[in-house]
Amino acid sequence: MSWPGIISHYREFLPIADQTPVVTLNEGNTPLIFSCRLSGILGLDVYLKYEGLNPTGSFKDRGMTLAITKAKEAGMQTVMCASTGNTSASAAAYAARCGMECIVIIPEGNIALGKLAQAMIHGAKVIEIKGNFDVALGLVKEITAKYPVALVNSINPFRIEGQKTAAFEVCDSLGNAPEFHAIPVGNAGNITAYWKGYKEYKKTGRSKQTPVMLGFQAAKAAPIVKGKIIKDPQTIATAIKIGNPASWKMAQAARDESGGLIEAVTDQEILAAYKFLAAEGIFAEPASAASVAGLLKLHKNGYFKQQKGRVVCTLTGHGLKDPNIAIQNIGKPATVKAELKSILKTIGY
Ligand code: F0G
């Protein structure tokens, strides 16, 4: 049977009626990939929830299918979001899918090329501002409060509802929730969504436990770790370059209720994890690698000593979203003459 998308598959857990016009690109059902290298290092079974394989290449599609579906159901014709890139790509695609207009506000010069290309090609009205994501979100909130435009950032509760299905899939794959769940934190919607999903699955008896939630922010964009708003956040992981997360309190609740933590990882650690994943055949964008960087850091500090069980780590977006970062950090291919001799010499034969 072909996969129908998260709304049809998890309908009973979502606010959907028979007449709701479901807008889907068959998102979800992403693979949970066993990581030999990480498991070897941590001494626990580590699985990667590879959300880069969603239709627009990030986890945002799970929330967007529902947010756009509900906007359509409410008779809205225009949707709007602020974004560090992935939300705009997803909103643009789902709006295009059902013939809605999409407006996105992005921080100028801080969007990975692939994400910008996606928003543009799907026909969104893309507006760059000389300001960061937090400023963009403030403006979007103001506009959507006054005009007939649906806000599709993760402060829209339907986004969280859709995104919680990733936790359901993890439990369905493993037969239970894992002992630990690692995840990057930006605007903090996704950690909120996973925690909600895990709690609901336990409550309905589909899983026996909930995991310890391990969230990771970039060191110079770590408001939750520092306990204060960061006015000018900085990180190469532009997707999580956020200084005042909308779901701040909910992320803290996920951390505290689960007995977990939210910690910071440096750009250097993020880049190392990014390359580490690629060396195992998995290409995730830098923000995604923050969760792997976090796991490696916790391991170094002895956090997993004496621990047993399974760790799931969400890789939130595909590496192809941000080709510049890869090229900048790895270098260019060798260029040689179009002849056998030069090629063999370069190979080392
Ligand atoms: N990873 C990626 C690849 C993201 O795009 C984001 C957020 C996150 C992690 C953090 O998730 O915000 O739920 O804590 N991107 C948003 C955007 C902000 O506009 O695309 P979060």
Coordinates of C-alpha atoms and ligand atoms in Angstrom, one line a residue:
M1 CA 0.0 0.0 0.0
S2 CA 1.4 3.4 -0.9
W3 CA 2.0 5.9 2.0
P4 CA -0.8 8.5 2.0
G5 CA 1.0 11.3 4.1
I6 CA 0.8 11.9 7.8
I7 CA -2.7 13.3 7.9
S8 CA -4.3 10.2 6.5
H9 CA -2.0 7.8 8.4
Y10 CA -2.4 9.4 11.8
R11 CA -5.9 10.8 11.3
E12 CA -7.2 9.7 14.7
F13 CA -4.5 11.9 16.4
L14 CA -5.2 15.0 14.4
P15 CA -8.0 17.6 14.2
I16 CA -9.4 16.4 10.9
A17 CA -13.0 15.9 9.9
D18 CA -14.4 13.9 7.0
Q19 CA -15.0 17.1 4.9
T20 CA -11.5 18.6 5.7
P21 CA -9.7 19.2 2.3
V22 CA -6.4 17.4 2.9
V23 CA -3.5 19.1 1.2
T24 CA -0.6 16.6 1.0
L25 CA 2.6 15.8 -0.8
N26 CA 2.8 12.4 0.9
E27 CA 5.1 13.7 3.6
G28 CA 6.4 11.6 6.5
N29 CA 7.3 7.9 6.7
T30 CA 11.0 8.9 6.7
P31 CA 13.6 6.3 7.4
L32 CA 15.1 5.6 10.8
I33 CA 18.7 4.7 9.9
F34 CA 20.9 2.8 12.3
S35 CA 24.2 4.6 12.7
C36 CA 27.1 2.1 13.1
R37 CA 29.6 4.8 13.9
L38 CA 27.6 6.7 16.5
S39 CA 26.5 3.5 18.1
G40 CA 30.1 2.3 18.3
I41 CA 31.2 5.5 20.0
L42 CA 28.3 6.0 22.4
G43 CA 27.9 2.3 23.3
L44 CA 24.2 2.6 22.8
D45 CA 22.1 1.9 19.7
V46 CA 21.8 5.2 17.8
Y47 CA 19.2 5.8 15.1
L48 CA 19.0 8.8 12.8
K49 CA 15.5 10.0 11.9
Y50 CA 16.3 11.3 8.4
E51 CA 13.8 14.1 7.9
G52 CA 15.7 15.4 4.9
L53 CA 13.7 12.8 2.9
N54 CA 10.5 14.7 3.2
P55 CA 9.0 16.2 0.0
T56 CA 10.7 19.6 0.4
G57 CA 13.7 18.2 2.2
S58 CA 12.9 19.0 5.9
F59 CA 10.7 18.1 8.8
K60 CA 8.6 21.3 8.2
D61 CA 6.4 19.4 5.7
R62 CA 4.8 17.4 8.6
G63 CA 3.5 20.6 10.1
M64 CA 2.9 22.4 6.9
T65 CA 0.5 19.7 5.5
L66 CA -1.8 20.3 8.5
A67 CA -1.3 24.1 8.7
I68 CA -2.2 24.6 5.0
T69 CA -5.0 22.0 5.2
K70 CA -6.6 23.9 8.1
A71 CA -6.1 27.3 6.4
K72 CA -7.8 25.9 3.3
E73 CA -10.6 24.5 5.4
A74 CA -11.1 28.0 7.0
G75 CA -11.4 29.5 3.6
M76 CA -8.1 31.4 3.7
Q77 CA -6.5 32.4 0.4
T78 CA -3.1 33.6 1.6
V79 CA -0.6 32.2 4.0
M80 CA 2.5 33.9 5.5
C81 CA 5.6 33.0 7.5
A82 CA 8.9 34.3 8.7
S83 CA 11.7 31.8 8.0
T84 CA 15.3 30.9 8.2
G85 CA 14.6 29.0 5.0
N86 CA 13.0 25.6 5.5
T87 CA 9.6 26.9 6.6
S88 CA 9.4 29.2 3.6
A89 CA 10.3 26.3 1.2
S90 CA 7.6 24.1 2.7
A91 CA 4.9 26.8 3.0
A92 CA 5.6 27.7 -0.7
A93 CA 5.3 24.2 -1.9
Y94 CA 2.1 23.3 0.1
A95 CA 0.5 26.6 -0.9
A96 CA 1.3 26.0 -4.5
R97 CA -0.2 22.5 -4.1
C98 CA -3.6 23.9 -3.3
G99 CA -3.5 27.2 -5.3
M100 CA -3.0 29.5 -2.3
E101 CA -0.9 32.6 -2.3
C102 CA 2.2 32.5 0.0
I103 CA 4.3 35.4 1.4
V104 CA 7.5 34.8 3.2
I105 CA 9.8 37.2 5.1
I106 CA 13.4 36.1 5.4
P107 CA 16.6 37.7 6.9
E108 CA 18.6 39.0 3.9
G109 CA 21.8 37.1 3.1
N110 CA 21.1 34.4 5.8
I111 CA 19.1 31.8 3.8
A112 CA 20.8 28.7 2.3
L113 CA 20.7 28.9 -1.4
G114 CA 18.6 25.7 -1.9
K115 CA 15.8 27.0 0.4
L116 CA 15.6 30.3 -1.3
A117 CA 15.4 28.5 -4.7
Q118 CA 12.6 26.4 -3.4
A119 CA 10.5 29.3 -2.1
M120 CA 11.0 31.2 -5.4
I121 CA 10.3 28.3 -7.8
H122 CA 7.0 27.4 -6.0
G123 CA 5.9 31.0 -6.6
A124 CA 6.0 32.5 -3.1
K125 CA 6.3 36.2 -2.8
V126 CA 9.7 36.4 -1.1
I127 CA 10.6 39.5 0.9
E128 CA 14.1 39.9 2.4
I129 CA 14.5 42.3 5.3
K130 CA 17.6 43.8 6.8
G131 CA 16.9 42.1 10.1
N132 CA 17.1 38.7 11.7
F133 CA 14.5 35.9 12.0
D134 CA 13.2 37.2 15.3
V135 CA 12.4 40.6 13.8
A136 CA 10.8 38.9 10.7
L137 CA 8.6 36.8 13.0
G138 CA 7.5 39.9 14.9
L139 CA 6.5 41.6 11.6
V140 CA 4.6 38.5 10.4
K141 CA 2.7 38.3 13.7
E142 CA 1.6 41.9 13.3
I143 CA 0.5 41.6 9.7
T144 CA -1.4 38.3 10.2
A145 CA -3.2 39.8 13.2
K146 CA -4.6 42.6 11.1
Y147 CA -5.1 41.2 7.6
P148 CA -6.9 38.0 6.2
V149 CA -3.7 36.1 6.1
A150 CA -3.0 32.8 7.9
L151 CA 0.2 32.6 9.9
V152 CA 2.0 29.2 9.3
N153 CA 5.0 29.5 11.6
S154 CA 5.1 27.0 14.4
I155 CA 3.2 29.3 16.8
N156 CA 0.3 28.0 14.7
P157 CA -0.8 25.0 16.8
F158 CA -1.5 22.9 13.7
R159 CA 2.2 23.0 12.8
I160 CA 3.0 21.3 16.2
E161 CA 0.2 18.8 15.7
G162 CA 1.5 17.7 12.4
Q163 CA 5.1 17.6 13.5
K164 CA 4.3 15.4 16.5
T165 CA 3.8 12.5 14.0
A166 CA 7.6 12.1 13.7
A167 CA 7.6 10.8 17.3
F168 CA 4.7 8.4 16.4
E169 CA 6.8 7.1 13.5
V170 CA 9.8 6.6 15.7
C171 CA 7.7 4.6 18.2
D172 CA 6.1 2.6 15.4
S173 CA 9.5 1.7 14.0
L174 CA 11.1 0.7 17.3
G175 CA 8.1 -0.8 18.9
N176 CA 8.5 1.6 21.8
A177 CA 9.8 5.1 22.4
P178 CA 13.7 5.3 22.7
E179 CA 15.5 6.0 26.0
F180 CA 16.9 9.3 24.6
H181 CA 15.9 11.7 21.8
A182 CA 18.4 14.3 20.5
I183 CA 17.2 17.2 18.4
P184 CA 18.4 20.6 17.3
V185 CA 16.5 23.6 18.8
G186 CA 15.9 26.9 16.9
N187 CA 12.4 28.4 17.3
A188 CA 11.8 25.4 19.6
G189 CA 8.6 24.1 17.8
N190 CA 10.0 20.7 16.9
I191 CA 11.2 19.7 20.4
T192 CA 7.8 20.8 21.6
A193 CA 6.1 18.7 18.9
Y194 CA 8.1 15.5 19.6
W195 CA 7.5 15.7 23.3
K196 CA 3.8 16.1 22.7
G197 CA 3.8 13.2 20.3
Y198 CA 5.7 10.9 22.7
K199 CA 3.4 11.8 25.6
E200 CA 0.3 11.1 23.5
Y201 CA 1.6 7.8 22.3
K202 CA 2.3 6.7 25.8
K203 CA -1.1 7.9 27.1
T204 CA -2.9 5.9 24.4
G205 CA -0.8 2.8 25.2
R206 CA 1.0 2.8 21.8
S207 CA 4.3 3.0 23.7
K208 CA 5.4 2.1 27.2
Q209 CA 7.7 5.0 27.9
T210 CA 8.8 8.5 26.9
P211 CA 12.4 9.4 26.1
V212 CA 14.8 11.9 27.8
M213 CA 14.8 14.9 25.5
L214 CA 18.2 16.3 24.6
G215 CA 18.0 19.6 22.8
F216 CA 21.0 21.5 21.2
Q217 CA 21.4 25.1 20.2
A218 CA 24.3 26.8 18.4
A219 CA 26.6 28.3 21.0
K220 CA 26.2 31.9 19.8
A221 CA 22.5 31.5 19.2
A222 CA 21.6 29.7 22.5
P223 CA 18.9 31.8 24.3
I224 CA 17.4 28.9 26.1
V225 CA 20.8 27.6 27.4
K226 CA 21.8 31.1 28.5
G227 CA 18.4 32.0 29.9
K228 CA 18.1 35.3 28.0
I229 CA 17.2 36.7 24.6
I230 CA 20.2 36.9 22.2
K231 CA 19.9 40.1 20.3
D232 CA 22.3 39.3 17.5
P233 CA 22.5 35.5 17.2
Q234 CA 25.4 34.1 15.1
T235 CA 26.0 30.6 13.7
I236 CA 26.9 28.9 10.4
A237 CA 23.8 26.8 10.9
T238 CA 21.5 29.5 9.6
A239 CA 18.4 27.4 10.1
I240 CA 18.8 27.7 13.9
K241 CA 20.1 31.3 14.0
I242 CA 17.4 32.4 16.4
G243 CA 17.7 34.6 19.5
N244 CA 14.2 34.6 20.9
P245 CA 12.4 31.2 20.2
A246 CA 8.6 31.4 20.0
S247 CA 8.2 28.1 21.8
W248 CA 10.8 28.8 24.5
K249 CA 8.6 27.8 27.5
M250 CA 7.3 24.7 25.8
A251 CA 10.9 23.6 25.1
Q252 CA 11.8 24.1 28.7
A253 CA 8.8 22.0 29.7
A254 CA 9.9 19.2 27.4
R255 CA 13.4 19.4 28.9
D256 CA 12.2 19.4 32.5
E257 CA 9.3 16.9 32.2
S258 CA 11.5 14.4 30.5
G259 CA 14.5 14.9 32.8
G260 CA 16.5 16.0 29.8
L261 CA 18.7 19.0 28.9
I262 CA 19.2 21.8 26.4
E263 CA 22.8 22.5 25.8
A264 CA 25.0 24.5 23.3
V265 CA 27.4 23.2 20.7
T266 CA 29.9 25.4 18.9
D267 CA 30.0 25.9 15.1
Q268 CA 33.3 23.9 15.1
E269 CA 31.5 21.0 16.8
I270 CA 28.6 21.4 14.3
L271 CA 30.9 21.2 11.3
A272 CA 32.8 18.2 12.7
A273 CA 29.5 16.4 13.2
Y274 CA 28.3 17.4 9.7
K275 CA 31.4 15.8 8.2
F276 CA 31.1 12.8 10.5
L277 CA 27.6 12.1 9.2
A278 CA 28.7 12.6 5.6
A279 CA 31.5 10.1 6.2
E280 CA 28.8 7.5 7.0
G281 CA 26.8 8.3 3.8
I282 CA 24.3 10.7 5.3
F283 CA 24.1 14.3 4.1
A284 CA 22.2 16.5 6.5
E285 CA 22.3 20.3 6.7
P286 CA 24.5 22.0 9.4
A287 CA 21.6 22.7 11.8
S288 CA 20.7 19.0 11.7
A289 CA 24.3 18.1 12.6
A290 CA 23.9 20.1 15.8
S291 CA 22.1 17.2 17.4
V292 CA 24.9 14.8 16.5
A293 CA 27.4 17.3 17.7
G294 CA 25.5 17.4 21.0
L295 CA 25.5 13.6 21.3
L296 CA 29.3 13.5 20.8
K297 CA 29.8 16.2 23.3
L298 CA 27.6 14.5 25.9
H299 CA 29.5 11.3 25.3
K300 CA 32.8 13.1 25.9
N301 CA 31.5 14.4 29.2
G302 CA 30.5 10.9 30.3
Y303 CA 26.8 11.5 30.1
F304 CA 26.0 8.1 28.6
K305 CA 28.2 6.0 30.9
Q306 CA 26.2 3.3 32.6
Q307 CA 23.2 4.1 30.3
K308 CA 21.4 1.4 28.3
G309 CA 19.0 1.5 25.4
R310 CA 18.3 3.4 22.2
V311 CA 19.0 7.0 21.1
V312 CA 17.1 8.6 18.3
C313 CA 18.6 11.7 16.7
T314 CA 16.5 13.8 14.4
L315 CA 18.3 15.0 11.2
T316 CA 16.0 17.9 10.4
G317 CA 17.0 18.9 6.9
H318 CA 18.8 17.6 3.8
G319 CA 22.4 18.5 3.2
L320 CA 21.6 19.6 -0.4
K321 CA 19.7 22.6 1.0
D322 CA 23.0 24.3 1.7
P323 CA 25.6 23.3 -0.9
N324 CA 27.8 26.3 -0.2
I325 CA 28.6 25.2 3.3
A326 CA 29.7 21.8 2.0
I327 CA 31.9 23.2 -0.8
Q328 CA 33.4 25.9 1.5
N329 CA 34.4 23.3 4.1
I330 CA 35.6 20.5 1.9
G331 CA 37.2 22.3 -1.0
K332 CA 37.0 22.1 -4.7
P333 CA 37.4 19.0 -6.9
A334 CA 40.8 18.4 -8.6
T335 CA 40.8 19.8 -12.2
V336 CA 43.2 18.1 -14.6
K337 CA 43.7 17.7 -18.3
A338 CA 41.3 15.4 -20.2
E339 CA 43.8 12.6 -20.5
L340 CA 44.6 9.3 -18.9
K341 CA 48.0 10.2 -17.6
S342 CA 46.9 13.2 -15.6
I343 CA 43.9 11.4 -14.1
L344 CA 46.1 8.4 -13.1
K345 CA 48.6 10.7 -11.5
T346 CA 45.9 12.5 -9.5
I347 CA 44.5 9.1 -8.3
G348 CA 48.0 8.1 -7.2
Y349 CA 48.5 5.1 -9.7
Ligands
F0G1 N1 16.8 22.2 11.8 C1 16.4 22.8 10.6 C2 17.0 22.3 9.4 C3 15.5 23.9 10.6 O1 15.2 24.5 9.5 C4 15.0 24.4 11.9 C5 14.1 25.5 11.9 C6 15.4 23.7 13.0 C7 16.3 22.6 13.0 C8 14.9 24.1 14.4 O2 13.6 23.7 14.6 O3 12.6 25.9 15.0 O4 11.4 23.8 15.5 O5 13.3 24.5 16.9 N2 13.8 26.3 11.0 C9 12.8 27.3 11.0 C10 12.6 27.9 9.6 C11 13.0 28.3 12.0 O6 12.2 29.0 9.4 O7 12.8 27.1 8.6 P1 12.7 24.5 15.6

